[in-house]
Short mmCIF file of C-alpha atoms in Angstrom, two decimals:
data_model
loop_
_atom_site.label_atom_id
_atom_site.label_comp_id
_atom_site.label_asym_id
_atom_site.label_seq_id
_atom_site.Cartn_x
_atom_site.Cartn_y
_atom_site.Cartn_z
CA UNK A 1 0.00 0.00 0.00
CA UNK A 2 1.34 3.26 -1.27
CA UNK A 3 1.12 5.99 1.63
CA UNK A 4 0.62 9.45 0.32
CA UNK A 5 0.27 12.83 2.18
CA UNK A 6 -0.52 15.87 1.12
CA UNK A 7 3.01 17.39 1.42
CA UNK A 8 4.40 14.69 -1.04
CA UNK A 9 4.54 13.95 -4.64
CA UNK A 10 5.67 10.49 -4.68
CA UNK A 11 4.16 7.84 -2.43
CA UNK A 12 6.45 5.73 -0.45
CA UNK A 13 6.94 1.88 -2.11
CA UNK A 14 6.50 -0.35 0.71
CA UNK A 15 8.75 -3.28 1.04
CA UNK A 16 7.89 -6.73 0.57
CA UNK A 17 7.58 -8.95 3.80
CA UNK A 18 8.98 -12.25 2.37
CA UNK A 19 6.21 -14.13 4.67
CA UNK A 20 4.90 -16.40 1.93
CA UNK A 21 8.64 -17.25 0.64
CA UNK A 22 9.38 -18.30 4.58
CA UNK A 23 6.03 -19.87 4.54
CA UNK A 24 7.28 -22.16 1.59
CA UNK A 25 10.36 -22.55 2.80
CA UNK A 26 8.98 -24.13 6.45
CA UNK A 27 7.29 -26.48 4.54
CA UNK A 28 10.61 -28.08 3.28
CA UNK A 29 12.34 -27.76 6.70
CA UNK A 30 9.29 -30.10 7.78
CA UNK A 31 9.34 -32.03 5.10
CA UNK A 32 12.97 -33.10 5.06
CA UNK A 33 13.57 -34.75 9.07
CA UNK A 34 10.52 -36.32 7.98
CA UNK A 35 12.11 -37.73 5.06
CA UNK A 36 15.12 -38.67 7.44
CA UNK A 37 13.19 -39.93 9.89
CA UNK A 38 11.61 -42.59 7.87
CA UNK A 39 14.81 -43.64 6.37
CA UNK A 40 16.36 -44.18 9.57
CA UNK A 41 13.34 -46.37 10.82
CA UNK A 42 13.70 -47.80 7.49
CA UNK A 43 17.32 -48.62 7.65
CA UNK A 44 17.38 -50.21 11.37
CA UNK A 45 14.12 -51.81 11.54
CA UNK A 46 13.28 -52.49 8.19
CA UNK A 47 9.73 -50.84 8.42
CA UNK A 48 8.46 -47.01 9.24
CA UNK A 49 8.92 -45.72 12.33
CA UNK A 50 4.99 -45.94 14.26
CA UNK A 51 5.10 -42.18 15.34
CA UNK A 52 6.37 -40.88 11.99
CA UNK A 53 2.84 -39.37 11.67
CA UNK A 54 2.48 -37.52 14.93
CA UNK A 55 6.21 -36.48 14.71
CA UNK A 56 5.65 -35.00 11.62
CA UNK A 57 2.50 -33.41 12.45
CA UNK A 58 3.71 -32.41 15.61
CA UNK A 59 6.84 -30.48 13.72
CA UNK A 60 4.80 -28.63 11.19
CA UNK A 61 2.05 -27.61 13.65
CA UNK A 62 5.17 -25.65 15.65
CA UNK A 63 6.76 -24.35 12.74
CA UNK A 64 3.06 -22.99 12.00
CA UNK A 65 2.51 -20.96 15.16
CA UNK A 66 6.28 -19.72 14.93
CA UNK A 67 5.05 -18.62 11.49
CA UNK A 68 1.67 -17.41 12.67
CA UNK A 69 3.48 -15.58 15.08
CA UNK A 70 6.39 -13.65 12.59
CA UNK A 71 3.81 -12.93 10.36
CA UNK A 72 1.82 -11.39 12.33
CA UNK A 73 3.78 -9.29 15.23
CA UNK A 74 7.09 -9.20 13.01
CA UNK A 75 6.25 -8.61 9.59
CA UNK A 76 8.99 -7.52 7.91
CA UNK A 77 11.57 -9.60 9.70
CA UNK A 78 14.25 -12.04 7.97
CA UNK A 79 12.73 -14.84 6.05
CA UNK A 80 15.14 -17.51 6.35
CA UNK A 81 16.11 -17.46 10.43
CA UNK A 82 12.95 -19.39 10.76
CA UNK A 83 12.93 -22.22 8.14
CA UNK A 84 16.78 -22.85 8.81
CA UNK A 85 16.19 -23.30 12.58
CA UNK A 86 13.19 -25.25 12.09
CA UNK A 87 15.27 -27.37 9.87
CA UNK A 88 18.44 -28.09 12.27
CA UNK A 89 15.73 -28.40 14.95
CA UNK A 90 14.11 -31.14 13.08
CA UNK A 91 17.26 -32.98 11.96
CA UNK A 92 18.17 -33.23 15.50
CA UNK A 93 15.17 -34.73 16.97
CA UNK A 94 16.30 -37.20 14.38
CA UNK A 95 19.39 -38.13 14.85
CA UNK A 96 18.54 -38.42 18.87
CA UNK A 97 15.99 -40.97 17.95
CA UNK A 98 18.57 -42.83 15.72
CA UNK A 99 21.00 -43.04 18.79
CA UNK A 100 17.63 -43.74 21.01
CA UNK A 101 17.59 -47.52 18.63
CA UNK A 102 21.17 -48.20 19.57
CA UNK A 103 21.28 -51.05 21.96
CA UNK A 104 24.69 -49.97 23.05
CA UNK A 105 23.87 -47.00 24.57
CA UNK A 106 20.74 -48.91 25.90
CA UNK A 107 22.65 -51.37 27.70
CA UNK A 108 24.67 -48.61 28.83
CA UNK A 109 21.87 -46.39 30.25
CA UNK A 110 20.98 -49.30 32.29
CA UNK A 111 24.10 -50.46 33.98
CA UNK A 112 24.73 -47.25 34.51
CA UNK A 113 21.31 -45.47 35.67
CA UNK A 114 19.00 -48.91 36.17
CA UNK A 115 17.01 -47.88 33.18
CA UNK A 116 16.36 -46.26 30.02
CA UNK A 117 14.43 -43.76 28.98
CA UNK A 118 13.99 -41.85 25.58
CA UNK A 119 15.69 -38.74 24.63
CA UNK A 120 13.48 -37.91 21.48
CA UNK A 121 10.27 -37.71 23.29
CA UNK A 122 11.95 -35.56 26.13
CA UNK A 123 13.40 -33.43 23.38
CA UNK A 124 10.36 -33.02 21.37
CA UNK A 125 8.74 -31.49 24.71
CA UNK A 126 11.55 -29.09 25.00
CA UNK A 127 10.66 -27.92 21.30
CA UNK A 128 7.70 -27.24 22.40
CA UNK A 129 8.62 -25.42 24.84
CA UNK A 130 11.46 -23.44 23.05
CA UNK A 131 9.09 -22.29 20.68
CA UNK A 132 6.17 -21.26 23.13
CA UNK A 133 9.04 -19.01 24.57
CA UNK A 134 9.64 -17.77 20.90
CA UNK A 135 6.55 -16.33 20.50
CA UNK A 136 6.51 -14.89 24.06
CA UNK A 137 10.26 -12.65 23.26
CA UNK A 138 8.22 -11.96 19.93
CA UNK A 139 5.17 -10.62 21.85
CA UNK A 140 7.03 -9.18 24.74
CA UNK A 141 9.89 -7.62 22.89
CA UNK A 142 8.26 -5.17 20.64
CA UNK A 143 11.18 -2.49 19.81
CA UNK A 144 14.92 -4.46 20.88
CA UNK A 145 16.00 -0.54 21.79
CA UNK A 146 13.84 -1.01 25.19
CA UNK A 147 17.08 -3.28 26.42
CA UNK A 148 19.34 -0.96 26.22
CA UNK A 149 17.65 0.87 29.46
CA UNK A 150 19.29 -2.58 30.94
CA UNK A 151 22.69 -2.46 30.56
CA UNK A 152 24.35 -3.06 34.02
CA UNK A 153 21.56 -5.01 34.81
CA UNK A 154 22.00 -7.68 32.72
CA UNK A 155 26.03 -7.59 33.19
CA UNK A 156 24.74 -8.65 37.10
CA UNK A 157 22.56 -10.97 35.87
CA UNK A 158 24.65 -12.73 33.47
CA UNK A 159 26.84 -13.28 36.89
CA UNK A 160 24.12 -14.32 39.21
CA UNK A 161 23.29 -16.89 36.06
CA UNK A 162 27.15 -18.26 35.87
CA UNK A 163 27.91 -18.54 39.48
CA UNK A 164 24.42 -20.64 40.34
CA UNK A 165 26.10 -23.75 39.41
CA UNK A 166 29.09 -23.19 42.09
CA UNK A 167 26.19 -22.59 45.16
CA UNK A 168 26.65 -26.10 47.16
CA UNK A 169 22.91 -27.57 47.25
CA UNK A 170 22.16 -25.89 43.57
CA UNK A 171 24.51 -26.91 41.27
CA UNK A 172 25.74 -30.17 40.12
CA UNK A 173 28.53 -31.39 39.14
CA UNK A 174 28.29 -34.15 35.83
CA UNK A 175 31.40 -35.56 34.70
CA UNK A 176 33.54 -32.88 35.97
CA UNK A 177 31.64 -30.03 35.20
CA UNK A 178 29.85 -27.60 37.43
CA UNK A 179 27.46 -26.42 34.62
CA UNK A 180 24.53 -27.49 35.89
CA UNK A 181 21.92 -26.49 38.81
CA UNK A 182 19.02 -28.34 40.00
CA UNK A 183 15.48 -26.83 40.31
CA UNK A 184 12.23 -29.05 41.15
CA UNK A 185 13.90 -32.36 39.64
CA UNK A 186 14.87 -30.65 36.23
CA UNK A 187 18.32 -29.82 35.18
CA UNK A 188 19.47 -25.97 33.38
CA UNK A 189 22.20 -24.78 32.29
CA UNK A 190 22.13 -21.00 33.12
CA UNK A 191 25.44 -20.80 30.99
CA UNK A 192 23.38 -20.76 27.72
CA UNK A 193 20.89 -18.06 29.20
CA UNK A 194 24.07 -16.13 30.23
CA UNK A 195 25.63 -15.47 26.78
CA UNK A 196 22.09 -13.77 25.61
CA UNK A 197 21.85 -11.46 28.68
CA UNK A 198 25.89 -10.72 28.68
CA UNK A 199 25.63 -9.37 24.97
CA UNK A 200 22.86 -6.95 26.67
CA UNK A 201 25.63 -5.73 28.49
CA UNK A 202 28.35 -5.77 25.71
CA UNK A 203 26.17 -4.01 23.49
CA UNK A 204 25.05 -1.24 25.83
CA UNK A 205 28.63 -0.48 27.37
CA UNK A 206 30.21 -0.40 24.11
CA UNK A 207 27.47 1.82 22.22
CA UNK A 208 28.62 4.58 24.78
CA UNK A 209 32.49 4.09 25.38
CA UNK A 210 33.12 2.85 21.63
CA UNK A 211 34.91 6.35 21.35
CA UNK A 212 37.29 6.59 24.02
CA UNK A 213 38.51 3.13 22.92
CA UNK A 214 38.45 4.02 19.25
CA UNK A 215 40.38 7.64 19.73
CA UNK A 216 42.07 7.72 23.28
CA UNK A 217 45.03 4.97 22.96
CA UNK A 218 48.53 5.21 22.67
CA UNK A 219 50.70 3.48 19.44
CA UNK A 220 53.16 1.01 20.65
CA UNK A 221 54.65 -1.72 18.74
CA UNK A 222 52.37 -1.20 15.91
CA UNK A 223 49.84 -1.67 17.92
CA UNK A 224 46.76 0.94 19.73
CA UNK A 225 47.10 0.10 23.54
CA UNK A 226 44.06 1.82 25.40
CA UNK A 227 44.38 3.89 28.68
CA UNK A 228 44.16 2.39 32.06
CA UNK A 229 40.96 3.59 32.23
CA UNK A 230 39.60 2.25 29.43
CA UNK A 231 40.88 -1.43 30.00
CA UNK A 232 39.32 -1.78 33.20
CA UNK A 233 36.09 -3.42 31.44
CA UNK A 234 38.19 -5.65 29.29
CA UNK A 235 40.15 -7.30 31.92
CA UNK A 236 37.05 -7.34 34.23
CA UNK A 237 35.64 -10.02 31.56
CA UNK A 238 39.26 -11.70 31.12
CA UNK A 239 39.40 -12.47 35.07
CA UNK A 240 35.35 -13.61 34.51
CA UNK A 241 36.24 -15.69 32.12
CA UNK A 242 38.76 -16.94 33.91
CA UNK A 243 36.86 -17.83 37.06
CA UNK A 244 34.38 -19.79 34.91
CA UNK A 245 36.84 -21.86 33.78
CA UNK A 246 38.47 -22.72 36.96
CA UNK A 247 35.85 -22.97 39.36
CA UNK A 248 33.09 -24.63 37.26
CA UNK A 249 35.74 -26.20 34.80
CA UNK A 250 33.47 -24.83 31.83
CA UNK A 251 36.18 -24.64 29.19
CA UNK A 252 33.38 -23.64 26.19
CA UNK A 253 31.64 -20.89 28.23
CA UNK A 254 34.83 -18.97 28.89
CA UNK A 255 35.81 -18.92 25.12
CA UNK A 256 32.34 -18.25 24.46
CA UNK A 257 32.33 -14.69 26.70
CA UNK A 258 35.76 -13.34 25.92
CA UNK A 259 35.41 -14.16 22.55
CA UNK A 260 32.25 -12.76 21.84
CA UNK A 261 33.55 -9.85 23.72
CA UNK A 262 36.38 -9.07 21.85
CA UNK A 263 34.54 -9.33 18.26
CA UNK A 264 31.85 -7.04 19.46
CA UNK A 265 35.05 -4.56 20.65
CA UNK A 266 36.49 -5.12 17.19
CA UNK A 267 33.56 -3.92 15.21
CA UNK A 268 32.75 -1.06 17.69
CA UNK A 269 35.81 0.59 17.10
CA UNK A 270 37.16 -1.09 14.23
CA UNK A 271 41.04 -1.57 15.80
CA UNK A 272 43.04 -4.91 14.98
CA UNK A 273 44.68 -3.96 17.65
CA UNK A 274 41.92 -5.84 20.31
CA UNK A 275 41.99 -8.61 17.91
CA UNK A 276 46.06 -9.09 18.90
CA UNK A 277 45.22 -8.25 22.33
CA UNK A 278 42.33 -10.46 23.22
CA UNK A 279 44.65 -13.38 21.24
CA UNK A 280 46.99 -13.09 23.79
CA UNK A 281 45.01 -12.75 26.89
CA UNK A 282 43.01 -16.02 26.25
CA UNK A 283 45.88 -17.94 25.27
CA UNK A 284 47.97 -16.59 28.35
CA UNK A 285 45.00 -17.65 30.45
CA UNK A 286 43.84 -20.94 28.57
CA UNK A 287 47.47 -21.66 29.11
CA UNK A 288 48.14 -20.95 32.88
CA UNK A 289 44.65 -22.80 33.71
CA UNK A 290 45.00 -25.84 31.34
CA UNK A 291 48.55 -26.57 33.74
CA UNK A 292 46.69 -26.75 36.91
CA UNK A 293 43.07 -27.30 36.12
CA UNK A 294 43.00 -31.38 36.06
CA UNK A 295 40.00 -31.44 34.26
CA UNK A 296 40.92 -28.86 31.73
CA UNK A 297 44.69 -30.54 31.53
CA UNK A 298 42.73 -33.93 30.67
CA UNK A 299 40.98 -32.22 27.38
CA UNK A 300 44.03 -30.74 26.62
CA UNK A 301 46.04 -34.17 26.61
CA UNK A 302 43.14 -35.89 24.89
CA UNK A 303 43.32 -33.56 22.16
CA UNK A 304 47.46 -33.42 21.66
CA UNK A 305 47.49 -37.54 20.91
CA UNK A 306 44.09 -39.46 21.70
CA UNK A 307 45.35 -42.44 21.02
CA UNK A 308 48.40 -42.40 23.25
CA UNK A 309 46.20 -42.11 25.90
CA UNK A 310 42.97 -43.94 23.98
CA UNK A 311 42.86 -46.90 26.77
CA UNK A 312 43.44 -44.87 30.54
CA UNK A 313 41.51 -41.99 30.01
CA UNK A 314 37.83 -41.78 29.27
CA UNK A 315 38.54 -38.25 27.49
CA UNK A 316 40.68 -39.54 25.40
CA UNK A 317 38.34 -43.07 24.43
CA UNK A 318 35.80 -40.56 23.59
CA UNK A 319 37.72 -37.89 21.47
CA UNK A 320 39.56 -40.91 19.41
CA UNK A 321 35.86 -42.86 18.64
CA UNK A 322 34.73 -39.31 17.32
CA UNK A 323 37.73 -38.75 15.25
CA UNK A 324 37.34 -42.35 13.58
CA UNK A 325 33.40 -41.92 13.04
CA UNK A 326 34.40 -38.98 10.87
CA UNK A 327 36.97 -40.74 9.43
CA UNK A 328 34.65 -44.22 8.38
CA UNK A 329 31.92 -41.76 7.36
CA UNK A 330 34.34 -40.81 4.24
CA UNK A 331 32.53 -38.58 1.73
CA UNK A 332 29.48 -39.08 1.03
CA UNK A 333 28.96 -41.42 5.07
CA UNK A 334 27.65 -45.15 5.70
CA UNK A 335 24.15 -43.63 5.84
CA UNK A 336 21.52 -43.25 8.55
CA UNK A 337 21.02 -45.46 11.08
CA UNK A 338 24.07 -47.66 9.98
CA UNK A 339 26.85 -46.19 11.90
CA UNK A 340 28.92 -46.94 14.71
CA UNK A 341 29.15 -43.57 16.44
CA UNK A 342 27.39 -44.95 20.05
CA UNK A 343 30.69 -46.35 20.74
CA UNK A 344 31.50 -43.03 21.89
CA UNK A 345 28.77 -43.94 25.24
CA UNK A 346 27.02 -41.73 27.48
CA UNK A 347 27.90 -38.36 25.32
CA UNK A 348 26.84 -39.53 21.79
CA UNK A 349 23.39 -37.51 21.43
CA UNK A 350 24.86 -34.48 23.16
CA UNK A 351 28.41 -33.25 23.13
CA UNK A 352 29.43 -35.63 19.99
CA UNK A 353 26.09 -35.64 18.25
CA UNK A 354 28.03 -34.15 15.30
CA UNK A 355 30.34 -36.88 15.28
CA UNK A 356 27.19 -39.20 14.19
CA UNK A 357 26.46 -36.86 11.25
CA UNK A 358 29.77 -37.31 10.09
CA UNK A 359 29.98 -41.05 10.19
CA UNK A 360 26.40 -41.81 8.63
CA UNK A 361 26.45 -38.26 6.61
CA UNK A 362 30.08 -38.08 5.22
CA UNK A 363 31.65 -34.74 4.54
CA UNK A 364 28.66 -34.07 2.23
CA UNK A 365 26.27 -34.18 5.55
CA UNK A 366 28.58 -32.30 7.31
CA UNK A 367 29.47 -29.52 5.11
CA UNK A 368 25.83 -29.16 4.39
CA UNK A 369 24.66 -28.70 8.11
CA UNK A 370 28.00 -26.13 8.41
CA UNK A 371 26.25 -24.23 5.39
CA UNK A 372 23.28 -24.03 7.54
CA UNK A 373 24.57 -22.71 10.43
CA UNK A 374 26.69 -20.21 8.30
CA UNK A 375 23.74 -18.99 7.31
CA UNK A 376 21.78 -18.22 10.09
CA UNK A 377 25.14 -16.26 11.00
CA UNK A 378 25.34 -14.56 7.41
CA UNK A 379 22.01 -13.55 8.03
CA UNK A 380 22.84 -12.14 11.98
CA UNK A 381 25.72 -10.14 10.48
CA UNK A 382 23.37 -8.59 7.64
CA UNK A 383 20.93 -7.95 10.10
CA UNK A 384 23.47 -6.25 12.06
CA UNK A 385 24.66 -3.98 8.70
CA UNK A 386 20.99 -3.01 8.07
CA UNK A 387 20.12 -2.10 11.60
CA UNK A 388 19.50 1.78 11.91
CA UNK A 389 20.43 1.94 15.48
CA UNK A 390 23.92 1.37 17.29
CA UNK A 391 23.02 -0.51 20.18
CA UNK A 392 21.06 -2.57 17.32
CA UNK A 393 24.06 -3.34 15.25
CA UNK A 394 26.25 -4.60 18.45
CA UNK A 395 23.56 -6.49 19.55
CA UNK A 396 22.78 -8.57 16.24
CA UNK A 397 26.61 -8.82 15.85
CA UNK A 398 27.50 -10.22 19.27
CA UNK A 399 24.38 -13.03 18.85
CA UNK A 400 26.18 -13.88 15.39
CA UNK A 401 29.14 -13.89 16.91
CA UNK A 402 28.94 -16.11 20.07
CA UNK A 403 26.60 -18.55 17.63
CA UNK A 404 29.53 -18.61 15.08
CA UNK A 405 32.06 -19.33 18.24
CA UNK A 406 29.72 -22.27 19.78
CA UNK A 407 29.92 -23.61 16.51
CA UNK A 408 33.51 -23.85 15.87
CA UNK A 409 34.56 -24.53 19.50
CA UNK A 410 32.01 -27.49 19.46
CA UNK A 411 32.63 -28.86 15.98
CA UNK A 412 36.37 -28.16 16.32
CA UNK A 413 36.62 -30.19 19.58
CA UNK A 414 35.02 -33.19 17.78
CA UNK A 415 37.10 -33.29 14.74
CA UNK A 416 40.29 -32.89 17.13
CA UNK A 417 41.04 -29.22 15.73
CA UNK A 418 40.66 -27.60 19.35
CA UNK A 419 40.74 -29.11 22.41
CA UNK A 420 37.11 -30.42 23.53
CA UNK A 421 35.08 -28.04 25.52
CA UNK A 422 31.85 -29.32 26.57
CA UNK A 423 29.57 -27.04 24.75
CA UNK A 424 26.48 -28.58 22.49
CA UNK A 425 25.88 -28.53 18.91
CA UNK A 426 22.48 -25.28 18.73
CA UNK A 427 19.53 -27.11 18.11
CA UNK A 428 20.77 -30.59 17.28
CA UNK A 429 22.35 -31.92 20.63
CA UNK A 430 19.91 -33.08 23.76
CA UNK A 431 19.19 -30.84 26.54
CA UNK A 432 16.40 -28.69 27.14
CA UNK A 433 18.46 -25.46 27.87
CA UNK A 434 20.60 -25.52 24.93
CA UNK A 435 17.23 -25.58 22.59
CA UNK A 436 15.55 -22.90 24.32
CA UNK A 437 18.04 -20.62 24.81
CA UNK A 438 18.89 -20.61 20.94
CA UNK A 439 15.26 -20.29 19.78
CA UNK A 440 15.45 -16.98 22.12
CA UNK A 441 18.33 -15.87 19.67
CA UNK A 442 16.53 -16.43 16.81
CA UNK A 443 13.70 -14.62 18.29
CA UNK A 444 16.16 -11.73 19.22
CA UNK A 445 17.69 -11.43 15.84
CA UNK A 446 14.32 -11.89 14.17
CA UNK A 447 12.71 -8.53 15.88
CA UNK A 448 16.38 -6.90 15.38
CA UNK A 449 15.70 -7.84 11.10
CA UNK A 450 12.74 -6.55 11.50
CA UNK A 451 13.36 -3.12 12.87
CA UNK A 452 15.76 -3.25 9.92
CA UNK A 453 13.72 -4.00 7.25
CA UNK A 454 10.99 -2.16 8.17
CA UNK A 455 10.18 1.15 5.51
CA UNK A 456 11.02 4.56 6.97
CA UNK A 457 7.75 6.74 8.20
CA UNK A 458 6.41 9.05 5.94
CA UNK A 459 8.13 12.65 6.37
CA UNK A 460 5.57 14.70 8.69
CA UNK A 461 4.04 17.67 6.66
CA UNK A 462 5.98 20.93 6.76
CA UNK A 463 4.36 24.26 6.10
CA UNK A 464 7.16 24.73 3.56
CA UNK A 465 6.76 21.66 1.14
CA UNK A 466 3.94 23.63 -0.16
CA UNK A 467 5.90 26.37 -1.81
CA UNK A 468 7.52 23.22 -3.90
CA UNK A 469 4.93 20.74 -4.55
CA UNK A 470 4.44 20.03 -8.37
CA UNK A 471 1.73 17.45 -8.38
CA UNK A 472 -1.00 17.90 -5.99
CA UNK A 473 -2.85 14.32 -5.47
CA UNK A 474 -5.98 13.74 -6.14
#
């Protein structure tokens, strides 16, 4: 609809809102972990899996009230965060039922636990779940400007949520790390809440002090060193990150907040120079902690030889099965359902849930579901270029950016690139808080887009146009 005022003599074109392309496009991210789904049940049971029905009704009846929801209270948002997330959110279900069939892990759950129990059906719930709170940021969150007003709020709120799991009686400690806390017989992860409410924080600070750190530095070495002053902040989060690390062993979260940090920094006020810096300060303190931190120093020796160590150390039995699942997977994989990536035990459908798309996917899988994730970030960091607002574009761009570093930290420490680091693959790994707190990111991003895309308001009539105007309307 054309909007025309009397003080204009050209009516504004509105832009297009994309909703029916993302419409089509959630039909094939339902359609495809349908597909897979029946070819797993296919391939290990010879038959159709019984729920392939409800599963796939239950799939496309979410992804239609996510839609509902877009289309109506975000219309001009980004068309493809939705289908892409509904996609990887569908694949994963899948693959967590495929490692559900495997009597390995089975007879594991029961020696271990006394029983088994599903993940799939427990993971569909959280989907559920994840998008119910989707639609509620959509609802709630009407301008993403409003949190901004809660900038040093959220930096103490990110730290209440990271040291819950170190308060004896709350948290828990699982396999070594204190990630986890306890609440009415269910088990969160505040860590994945935390990197949301930190980049709050990171976004607000840095929106107002982005100048002194740009301008006010002296050259040394070829390099901008800020004032004392300024630093403060930055080494604030180094010793943070730090203290994650040692006191709740929580290799992946530290990464994930300094990190984030730094690339947020580095496209505030566009100096290599934090790049170097923030280099140096997480390898200086990766270093110094992986020496005396025994659980840290086990990842680390896991990840320098694997196989030296492949028969004494359950870190290193469960790095060296993932790094020969990728290797029998080959190219083009040994196809679902007929792989042999359980033999990694307890941590196959969370932590190494990639390794089972690269055994039974090949490179071909894997590259694909890389592509996916790199776009969800392409389209974060466009977002973050076509937001009209400061605090807008740092926002977007730290999301983007601690998504892009979960990535890579967790796909790395599976292949054997980087040492492991507990984190879980967004949307396809099991675990409640993991899926919910990434469907919030989408959310985020999606009202961010569509702030963005959204046309300009007409000009307001001025007195004075009228001494110009050429074509009255009609």
């Amino acid at each position: 609809m054309s909007v025309v005022t009397n003080t204009t003599t050209i009516g504004a074109i509105e832009a297009p809102s994309r909703r029916n392309t993302e419409l089509l496009l959630l039909a094939f991210a339902v359609v495809i972990p349908i597909f897979a789904y029946a070819n797993v049940g296919l391939s290990i049971h010879g038959e159709l899996p019984p729920g392939m029905l409800t599963y796939g009704l239950g799939l496309g009846v979410l992804a239609g009230i996510a839609h509902f929801v877009v289309r109506r209270y975000a219309k001009y948002a980004d068309p493809l965060l939705l289908p892409i997330a509904t996609l990887l959110n569908g694949l994963g279900l899948v693959l967590i039922w495929r490692l559900d069939q495997s009597e390995r892990l089975q007879k594991l759950a029961k020696r271990s636990f006394g029983a088994f129990s599903e993940s799939a059906p427990r993971q569909m719930m959280y989907t559920a779940l994840a998008i119910a709170l989707f639609a509620v940021v959509l609802l709630v969150l009407k301008d993403h400007r409003v949190l901004q007003r809660f900038t040093y709020i959220s930096m103490a709120g990110a730290l209440i949520l990271l040291i819950l799991p170190v308060i004896p009686g709350l948290g828990a400690d699982v396999f070594g790390a204190k990630i986890w806390i306890s609440v009415g017989g269910f088990s969160i992860q505040p860590g994945e809440f935390a990197k949301i409410v930190i980049a709050v924080f990171f976004a607000g600070y840095l929106m107002v002090k982005r100048d002194a750190l740009a301008l006010a530095s002296r050259r040394f070495m070829g390099l901008y060193l800020p004032r004392g002053r300024d630093l403060g902040p930055i080494l604030m989060i180094w010793a943070m990150s730090l203290l994650v690390l040692v006191f709740e062993n929580d290799l992946g979260t530290s990464l994930l907040f300094f990190g984030m940090f730094v690339i947020m920094l580095y496209v505030a006020t566009e100096r290599t120079s934090w790049i170097v810096i923030g280099l140096l300060m997480s390898v200086g303190g990766a270093v110094v902690v992986g020496t005396f931190a025994s659980h840290v120093k086990a990842r680390v020796t896991a990840w320098l030889d694997p196989f030296a160590c492949y028969a004494t150390s359950g870190a290193c039995e469960q790095v060296g099965q993932s790094i020969m699942s990728f290797g029998s997977g080959g190219v083009l994989g040994t196809g679902w359902g007929q792989g042999n990536s359980d033999l990694i035990g307890f941590a196959a459908n969370s932590d190494f849930i990639f390794s089972t798309v690269g055994e039974e996917l090949g490179l071909t899988g894997v590259m694909a579901f890389l592509l996916l994730y790199g776009l969800i970030i392409e389209r974060g960091v466009r977002t973050a270029l076509a937001a009209r607002d400061p605090f807008g574009k740092l926002f977007a761009i730290g999301l983007s950016g601690a998504f892009a570093l979960q990535i890579f930290v967790v796909a790395g420490g599976v292949m054997g690139l980087i040492p492991l680091t507990g984190m879980t693959m967004p949307f396809l790994a099991s675990g409640g808080s993991s899926v919910l707190a990434n469907w919030v990111l989408i959310a985020i991003l999606i009202r961010i887009s569509d702030t963005a895309r959204r046309p300009a308001p007409a000009p307001a009539p001025s007195p004075d146009s009228e001494m110009t105007q050429v074509v009255r309307p009609s």
